[in-house]
């Protein structure tokens, strides 16, 4: 084979190989543009339009949908949502941290099984898991029945339809999202560092505050993000377990699109929700400097 | 008992309590699906009546059929698109890669409700009637990113020389993909497909917005039923759905464990 011939074949080869990305990447690019980018841009557009008299959209530029958000009525809904998200995140950390620590420090041969037992509920339907708590908590529910027949109470307790119930439901649903990143960061923890701290005379609490906690902070932040954000969107939990006073932003959006038929306002609320999410993720990425840590699945 | 043994003991008890918190509610739900009582709280004896009721409910069977049609179609489409994308993105660096990357992350990180209403707005403004097709399109959309992530994780340990060797021996890109790349990443592809399937059959939020009259799915049916009140039939239906998810999860984990 002469040199010229060889260079031609390699060039041909190169062209042939470079052609590959087109058929591997074209479908996904088209799909994501058509069904993610375009719809999200449409929402952005609708959020600046006016509501028609019969619930349609009038294509006239306005900022009033965003102004409406600062109405005290809707502002309460927003602060309510943030409160629920915050309390859920704190509950997940408080229950999840010691738990993840115990699992990560358990004998190696059990560790995979223990981890698997955390992942299984994470794969099952969050609606069904929410429903299972309704079965337990409602007035004629299992917990009230047990307490009544044990003679501990004489009247059923109002366990459902309040803020506490919503937080229990959210915590139950999102718990694995907290435990998995915590587990990952605790398992990586170098035990010799803890021993060194102890040898230098640190008390158990000091070891935890000064060594363990800072080193596992990436797990806490990742877990908090993975819990906090979905809390804002899980409308069926507050819908089914909350009372009339625990309306969250997700319920408000759902209402605007289905019952109130005010799409422009609903769209503006969604844009606000999306911007909040992106800010949180941006802050997170800046604090860790990489994208990979978000992947716990 | 010394302090260390004491600590281990307390730890084990605490872990057991958390596992109880994770499994008891589901366990009670499944147990009550066999309970011979409408009241749904006190054990009255074993029955399969609630499962029989399901079997004779035309609307529930219809919803089950829809769920399976959507689940299978979305899984197949998302797995094909997602696998190709993972391979392409792993092998090539190109302009716009980070844009594509972000577009894949968006459906995972933003609250699902936002994608749900975005798709509703998209279909409504495009005059696409809501129904089975809009559900399928929506499900493919939220499944693709998960397939990409799972397959990419599998590709991380992939030896590119094998592909180059196949090409040097005269295989076309397509032949190389089918005969070399695909068999090597198969465990990842199957795991991705199973994840997509469970996501699809369990989805409530996005389906809620893009379902039309007469195209309800099982989770949407359960949602509507729970709003009406707690009944043993919901327990039975939920138990079946939990069993299906459990089987799929265990299969996926077994495949992953064997591949390692």
XYZ file of C-alpha atoms in Angstrom:
557
model
C 0.000 0.000 0.000
C 1.524 3.329 -1.027
C 1.662 6.242 1.401
C -0.866 8.262 -0.574
C -3.323 5.411 -0.666
C -2.949 4.869 3.042
C -3.631 8.506 3.873
C -6.749 8.355 1.737
C -8.073 5.327 3.545
C -7.419 6.872 6.941
C -9.221 9.985 5.846
C -12.148 7.951 4.637
C -12.011 6.029 7.862
C -12.057 9.263 9.813
C -15.059 10.524 7.923
C -16.855 7.277 8.483
C -16.153 7.374 12.206
C -17.067 11.010 12.542
C -20.392 10.293 10.964
C -21.368 8.105 13.893
C -22.413 10.884 16.301
C -25.167 12.005 13.956
C -27.231 8.894 14.348
C -26.387 8.423 17.997
C -27.094 11.990 19.052
C -29.719 13.255 16.624
C -32.706 11.464 18.208
C -31.948 12.613 21.737
C -31.205 16.190 20.691
C -34.385 16.465 18.668
C -36.442 14.884 21.426
C -35.088 17.041 24.234
C -35.470 20.230 22.197
C -39.015 19.395 21.135
C -40.328 18.007 24.430
C -38.255 19.831 27.055
C -36.812 23.086 25.714
C -39.761 24.186 23.571
C -42.429 23.405 26.224
C -40.444 25.214 28.935
C -40.040 28.249 26.667
C -43.779 28.137 26.007
C -44.432 28.299 29.748
C -42.119 31.299 29.960
C -44.024 32.939 27.111
C -47.465 32.178 28.581
C -46.362 33.669 31.923
C -46.175 37.100 30.230
C -49.628 36.914 28.585
C -53.051 37.924 29.846
C -55.858 35.667 30.881
C -58.882 35.719 28.563
C -62.396 36.121 29.903
C -63.234 32.441 29.476
C -59.933 31.072 30.666
C -57.985 31.251 27.412
C -54.814 33.198 26.728
C -54.706 36.710 25.289
C -51.376 37.400 23.633
C -50.653 40.750 25.193
C -47.483 41.424 27.148
C -47.959 41.941 30.875
C -46.040 41.563 34.113
C -49.156 41.390 36.240
C -48.890 37.608 36.755
C -45.569 38.125 38.487
C -46.874 41.121 40.425
C -49.748 38.986 41.653
C -47.317 36.605 43.270
C -46.528 39.266 45.883
C -50.161 39.424 46.942
C -50.094 38.433 50.670
C -52.461 35.543 49.930
C -50.056 33.889 47.509
C -47.014 34.929 49.457
C -48.316 32.871 52.392
C -48.586 29.867 50.087
C -44.966 30.343 49.065
C -43.662 30.718 52.615
C -45.747 27.685 53.590
C -44.098 25.627 50.856
C -40.625 26.730 51.852
C -41.394 25.919 55.493
C -42.591 22.408 54.607
C -39.544 21.879 52.373
C -37.200 23.065 55.116
C -38.808 20.994 57.885
C -38.834 17.915 55.638
C -35.140 18.378 54.853
C -34.276 18.800 58.546
C -36.350 15.741 59.492
C -34.573 13.683 56.800
C -31.145 14.799 58.059
C -31.948 14.140 61.732
C -33.349 10.654 61.096
C -31.091 9.850 58.163
C -27.631 10.861 59.385
C -27.271 8.407 62.285
C -28.955 5.766 60.159
C -26.604 6.253 57.197
C -23.681 6.234 59.627
C -24.720 2.904 61.138
C -25.287 1.317 57.718
C -21.981 2.640 56.338
C -20.100 1.310 59.381
C -21.865 -2.062 59.497
C -19.967 -5.302 58.758
C -19.095 -5.406 55.070
C -20.998 -8.603 54.337
C -24.337 -7.073 55.422
C -23.755 -3.688 53.871
C -25.056 -4.472 50.380
C -28.208 -6.045 51.731
C -28.849 -3.108 54.071
C -28.327 -0.682 51.212
C -30.627 -2.659 48.944
C -33.334 -2.493 51.632
C -33.110 1.306 51.487
C -33.271 1.371 47.691
C -36.348 -0.868 47.310
C -38.896 1.601 48.737
C -37.182 4.307 46.694
C -38.236 2.499 43.509
C -41.844 1.965 44.533
C -44.602 4.436 43.837
C -44.545 7.548 46.022
C -48.329 7.821 45.719
C -48.803 4.361 47.215
C -46.349 5.137 49.991
C -48.293 8.318 50.751
C -51.520 6.353 50.750
C -50.078 3.819 53.204
C -49.621 6.666 55.712
C -53.201 7.787 55.205
C -54.319 4.262 56.128
C -52.282 4.564 59.331
C -53.088 8.135 60.337
C -56.741 8.773 59.514
C -59.390 9.045 62.223
C -60.606 5.452 61.735
C -57.034 4.422 60.905
C -54.707 1.800 62.282
C -52.858 3.989 64.801
C -56.044 5.411 66.320
C -57.537 1.934 66.511
C -54.526 0.499 68.277
C -54.381 3.370 70.756
C -58.121 3.189 71.419
C -58.180 -0.548 72.042
C -55.103 -0.278 74.262
C -57.067 2.252 76.311
C -54.383 4.917 75.900
C -56.832 7.397 74.393
C -60.604 7.681 74.609
C -61.222 9.664 71.458
C -59.462 9.304 68.107
C -56.648 11.791 67.561
C -56.677 14.137 64.572
C -53.453 12.880 63.034
C -54.236 13.594 59.393
C -54.947 16.797 57.480
C -52.387 19.047 59.098
C -48.867 20.309 58.521
C -47.324 17.507 60.560
C -48.962 14.864 58.393
C -47.645 16.524 55.231
C -44.122 16.543 56.667
C -44.388 12.868 57.657
C -45.576 12.015 54.132
C -42.818 14.038 52.469
C -40.124 12.646 54.768
C -41.261 9.092 54.143
C -41.292 9.612 50.384
C -37.970 11.419 50.060
C -35.948 9.736 52.841
C -33.834 7.540 50.502
C -32.751 10.638 48.538
C -31.127 11.871 51.749
C -29.721 8.561 52.959
C -27.959 7.522 49.746
C -25.672 10.574 49.386
C -25.078 10.575 53.167
C -24.114 6.921 52.982
C -21.736 7.596 50.085
C -19.931 10.398 51.938
C -19.768 8.547 55.275
C -18.459 5.357 53.693
C -15.592 7.340 52.127
C -14.674 8.780 55.525
C -11.140 7.819 56.517
C -11.280 6.168 59.947
C -7.664 6.967 60.714
C -8.586 10.660 60.825
C -11.134 9.953 63.547
C -8.597 7.877 65.461
C -6.030 10.633 65.148
C -8.490 13.157 66.572
C -9.278 10.806 69.457
C -5.610 10.123 70.149
C -5.029 13.846 70.313
C -7.571 13.992 73.109
C -10.734 15.119 71.316
C -13.965 14.120 73.020
C -16.517 12.138 70.923
C -18.638 15.248 70.354
C -15.578 17.264 69.300
C -14.523 14.519 66.878
C -17.973 14.648 65.334
C -18.172 18.463 65.148
C -14.630 19.076 63.958
C -13.868 16.025 61.770
C -16.840 13.847 60.837
C -19.329 16.606 60.122
C -17.106 18.768 57.877
C -15.915 15.724 55.930
C -19.444 14.449 55.300
C -20.825 17.893 54.469
C -20.918 17.126 50.704
C -23.350 14.294 51.443
C -25.523 16.531 53.584
C -25.683 19.258 50.937
C -26.404 16.834 48.099
C -29.074 15.063 50.143
C -30.676 18.350 51.199
C -30.899 19.480 47.593
C -32.394 16.169 46.492
C -35.027 16.408 49.235
C -35.750 20.139 49.254
C -36.481 20.525 45.526
C -38.939 17.638 45.009
C -40.824 18.702 48.159
C -41.879 21.829 46.303
C -43.404 19.789 43.471
C -45.094 16.808 45.152
C -48.598 18.237 45.013
C -50.443 15.015 45.760
C -48.963 14.667 49.255
C -50.206 18.066 50.449
C -53.423 17.481 48.511
C -54.170 14.132 50.184
C -52.585 14.578 53.628
C -52.776 18.308 54.258
C -55.705 20.355 55.413
C -57.190 23.388 53.727
C -54.520 25.557 55.360
C -51.523 23.656 54.074
C -51.771 24.683 50.441
C -48.381 24.595 48.766
C -47.100 26.245 45.609
C -47.518 22.985 43.701
C -51.230 22.873 44.657
C -51.614 26.471 43.596
C -50.058 25.737 40.188
C -52.261 22.669 39.800
C -55.321 24.797 40.645
C -54.466 27.514 38.166
C -54.133 25.010 35.355
C -57.077 22.771 36.082
C -59.718 24.494 38.196
C -59.204 28.245 38.057
C -58.140 28.051 34.397
C -55.737 30.933 34.784
C -52.845 29.588 32.743
C -50.770 32.797 32.652
C -50.665 33.003 36.469
C -49.982 29.257 36.753
C -47.181 29.627 34.217
C -45.664 32.555 36.151
C -45.712 30.463 39.347
C -43.984 27.610 37.502
C -41.315 29.957 36.181
C -40.715 31.218 39.741
C -40.477 27.629 40.992
C -38.053 26.749 38.207
C -35.853 29.789 38.836
C -35.703 28.983 42.553
C -34.658 25.431 41.712
C -31.980 26.570 39.283
C -30.600 29.051 41.835
C -30.348 26.294 44.453
C -28.599 23.994 41.987
C -26.304 26.793 40.874
C -25.298 27.487 44.475
C -24.734 23.799 45.012
C -22.578 23.399 41.908
C -20.547 26.435 42.892
C -19.941 24.985 46.348
C -18.786 21.611 45.034
C -17.428 22.651 41.664
C -18.641 19.567 39.835
C -21.738 18.049 38.382
C -20.946 14.424 39.100
C -21.855 14.526 42.768
C -25.508 14.957 41.949
C -25.621 11.458 40.553
C -26.538 9.132 43.344
C -28.650 6.707 41.362
C -21.130 -4.553 78.639
C -18.405 -2.103 77.638
C -19.217 1.178 75.984
C -18.285 0.058 72.497
C -20.548 -3.010 72.527
C -23.260 -0.835 73.997
C -22.870 1.597 71.103
C -23.162 -1.173 68.524
C -26.264 -2.444 70.267
C -27.944 0.968 70.337
C -26.983 1.449 66.681
C -28.554 -1.836 65.645
C -31.767 -1.003 67.477
C -31.887 2.435 65.879
C -31.311 1.007 62.378
C -34.021 -1.591 63.008
C -36.434 1.175 63.986
C -35.712 3.118 60.809
C -36.218 0.007 58.690
C -39.510 -0.515 60.506
C -40.441 3.069 59.638
C -39.626 2.300 55.992
C -41.455 -1.012 55.741
C -44.270 -1.072 58.320
C -46.653 1.287 56.496
C -46.297 -0.716 53.272
C -46.598 -3.979 55.193
C -49.789 -2.868 56.924
C -51.222 -1.782 53.585
C -50.541 -5.174 51.988
C -51.862 -7.059 55.024
C -55.093 -5.042 55.009
C -55.631 -5.881 51.329
C -56.388 -9.428 52.558
C -58.542 -8.257 55.454
C -62.147 -9.413 55.532
C -63.505 -6.037 56.616
C -64.613 -2.854 54.923
C -63.370 -0.833 57.867
C -59.775 -1.239 56.914
C -58.201 -1.008 60.359
C -58.849 -4.111 62.437
C -57.994 -7.633 61.307
C -61.163 -9.675 60.715
C -59.924 -12.690 58.797
C -58.414 -13.583 55.439
C -60.128 -12.892 52.120
C -59.282 -12.426 48.445
C -62.519 -10.527 47.838
C -60.837 -7.170 47.180
C -58.693 -8.699 44.463
C -61.827 -10.246 42.952
C -63.498 -6.828 42.957
C -60.545 -5.435 41.004
C -60.740 -8.208 38.465
C -64.368 -7.346 37.709
C -63.916 -3.578 37.580
C -63.908 -2.618 33.911
C -62.427 0.856 34.539
C -59.542 -0.514 36.587
C -58.744 -3.134 33.947
C -58.819 -0.402 31.320
C -56.415 1.704 33.412
C -54.147 -1.325 33.865
C -54.110 -1.886 30.113
C -53.216 1.767 29.493
C -50.464 1.633 32.114
C -48.872 -1.390 30.454
C -49.169 0.008 26.911
C -47.592 3.298 28.009
C -44.977 1.532 30.145
C -43.787 -0.793 27.378
C -43.858 1.783 24.578
C -42.113 4.453 26.638
C -39.503 1.987 27.913
C -38.618 0.715 24.440
C -38.430 4.183 22.887
C -36.563 5.779 25.804
C -34.098 2.891 25.986
C -33.272 3.158 22.289
C -32.878 6.918 22.267
C -31.119 6.990 25.643
C -28.644 4.209 24.850
C -27.605 5.788 21.561
C -27.252 9.128 23.315
C -25.102 7.671 26.104
C -22.792 6.017 23.563
C -22.548 9.157 21.432
C -21.923 11.418 24.403
C -19.351 9.085 25.881
C -17.328 8.794 22.679
C -17.465 12.235 21.188
C -16.678 15.734 22.259
C -18.588 18.230 20.226
C -19.835 21.760 20.385
C -23.097 21.995 22.298
C -22.335 18.923 24.396
C -22.778 20.836 27.639
C -26.070 22.244 26.329
C -27.328 18.736 25.601
C -26.037 17.638 28.982
C -28.000 20.380 30.757
C -31.110 19.570 28.757
C -30.840 15.983 29.978
C -30.410 17.101 33.586
C -33.301 19.561 33.559
C -36.127 16.965 33.661
C -34.362 15.226 36.565
C -33.634 18.258 38.698
C -36.634 20.538 38.246
C -39.791 19.627 40.169
C -41.793 17.241 37.994
C -44.832 19.489 38.119
C -43.026 22.072 35.975
C -42.375 19.583 33.172
C -45.957 18.365 33.537
C -47.522 21.771 32.948
C -44.934 22.602 30.266
C -46.006 19.531 28.301
C -49.675 20.336 28.928
C -49.132 23.842 27.533
C -47.167 22.418 24.604
C -49.876 19.908 23.652
C -52.696 22.408 24.200
C -51.124 25.167 22.114
C -50.160 22.608 19.445
C -53.794 21.429 19.395
C -52.765 17.844 20.197
C -55.741 16.153 21.926
C -54.783 14.724 25.331
C -54.900 10.937 25.550
C -52.807 7.821 25.312
C -50.385 9.383 22.830
C -49.626 12.466 24.880
C -49.023 10.194 27.894
C -46.605 8.056 25.868
C -44.692 11.094 24.556
C -44.452 12.578 28.066
C -43.269 9.305 29.589
C -40.581 8.844 26.927
C -39.386 12.363 27.747
C -38.879 11.840 31.469
C -37.437 8.328 31.011
C -34.685 9.238 28.512
C -32.413 11.091 30.991
C -32.490 8.204 33.473
C -31.577 5.682 30.765
C -28.702 7.935 29.657
C -27.344 8.144 33.225
C -27.549 4.405 33.875
C -25.986 3.428 30.526
C -23.276 6.067 30.925
C -22.353 4.650 34.321
C -21.867 1.286 32.625
C -19.764 2.861 29.854
C -17.369 4.331 32.412
C -15.399 1.084 32.513
C -15.561 0.548 28.767
C -12.466 -0.312 26.717
C -12.550 1.822 23.570
C -9.825 -0.242 21.931
C -12.360 -2.997 21.324
C -14.398 -0.688 19.107
C -11.302 0.545 17.325
C -10.203 -3.039 16.740
C -13.562 -3.884 15.185
C -13.390 -0.830 12.915
C -9.807 -1.640 11.912
C -10.957 -5.114 10.951
C -13.432 -3.499 8.566
C -16.669 -3.392 10.547
C -18.988 -0.522 9.720
C -19.984 1.844 12.553
C -23.377 0.161 12.720
C -21.852 -3.340 12.850
C -19.417 -2.187 15.519
C -22.248 -0.773 17.567
C -24.463 -3.862 17.319
C -21.788 -6.537 17.603
C -19.247 -4.980 19.962
C -20.543 -1.987 21.889
C -24.077 -3.127 22.590
C -23.275 -6.587 24.041
C -20.684 -5.014 26.348
C -23.031 -2.392 27.741
C -26.079 -4.685 27.798
C -26.342 -4.948 31.613
C -26.514 -1.150 31.767
C -29.100 -1.019 28.995
C -31.311 -3.587 30.716
C -30.977 -1.832 34.078
C -31.848 1.483 32.420
C -34.874 -0.056 30.718
C -36.132 -1.539 33.992
C -35.706 1.807 35.744
C -37.615 3.504 32.919
C -40.395 0.938 33.211
C -40.885 1.438 36.955
C -40.755 5.222 36.553
C -43.419 4.980 33.880
C -45.832 2.653 35.660
C -45.541 4.655 38.904
C -45.742 8.182 37.508
C -48.479 10.422 38.893
C -47.396 14.032 38.569
C -46.625 14.364 34.872
C -49.381 11.930 33.848
C -51.846 13.988 35.882
C -51.442 16.911 33.483
C -51.182 15.151 30.130
C -53.857 12.461 30.559
C -57.131 13.023 28.749
C -60.624 11.789 29.428
C -60.715 8.030 28.949
C -56.948 7.578 29.102
C -56.387 7.142 32.798
C -53.501 5.095 34.230
C -53.390 2.985 37.404
C -51.613 5.598 39.567
C -54.086 8.270 38.392
C -56.943 5.891 39.155
C -55.521 5.267 42.647
C -55.161 9.028 43.178
C -58.792 9.612 42.219
C -59.944 6.714 44.420
C -57.961 7.916 47.463
C -59.573 11.348 47.105
C -62.968 9.622 47.418
C -61.918 7.785 50.564
C -59.903 4.824 51.798
C -61.233 1.428 50.649
C -59.855 -2.123 50.749
C -59.943 -2.196 46.929
C -57.263 0.516 46.831
C -55.153 -1.620 49.171
C -55.417 -4.571 46.792
C -54.618 -2.460 43.723
C -51.672 -0.819 45.493
C -50.342 -4.201 46.611
C -50.329 -5.474 43.028
C -48.471 -2.388 41.816
C -45.972 -2.707 44.694
C -45.361 -6.351 43.804
C -44.674 -5.496 40.154
C -42.221 -2.743 41.153
C -40.540 -5.053 43.652
C -40.030 -7.768 41.024
C -38.592 -5.281 38.542
C -36.286 -3.748 41.183
C -34.950 -7.093 42.364
C -34.328 -8.160 38.750
C -32.476 -4.913 38.020
C -30.354 -5.213 41.164
C -29.543 -8.860 40.377
C -28.406 -7.894 36.879
C -26.298 -5.079 38.281
C -24.755 -7.303 40.941
C -23.879 -9.993 38.388
C -22.359 -7.476 35.989
C -19.909 -6.221 38.619
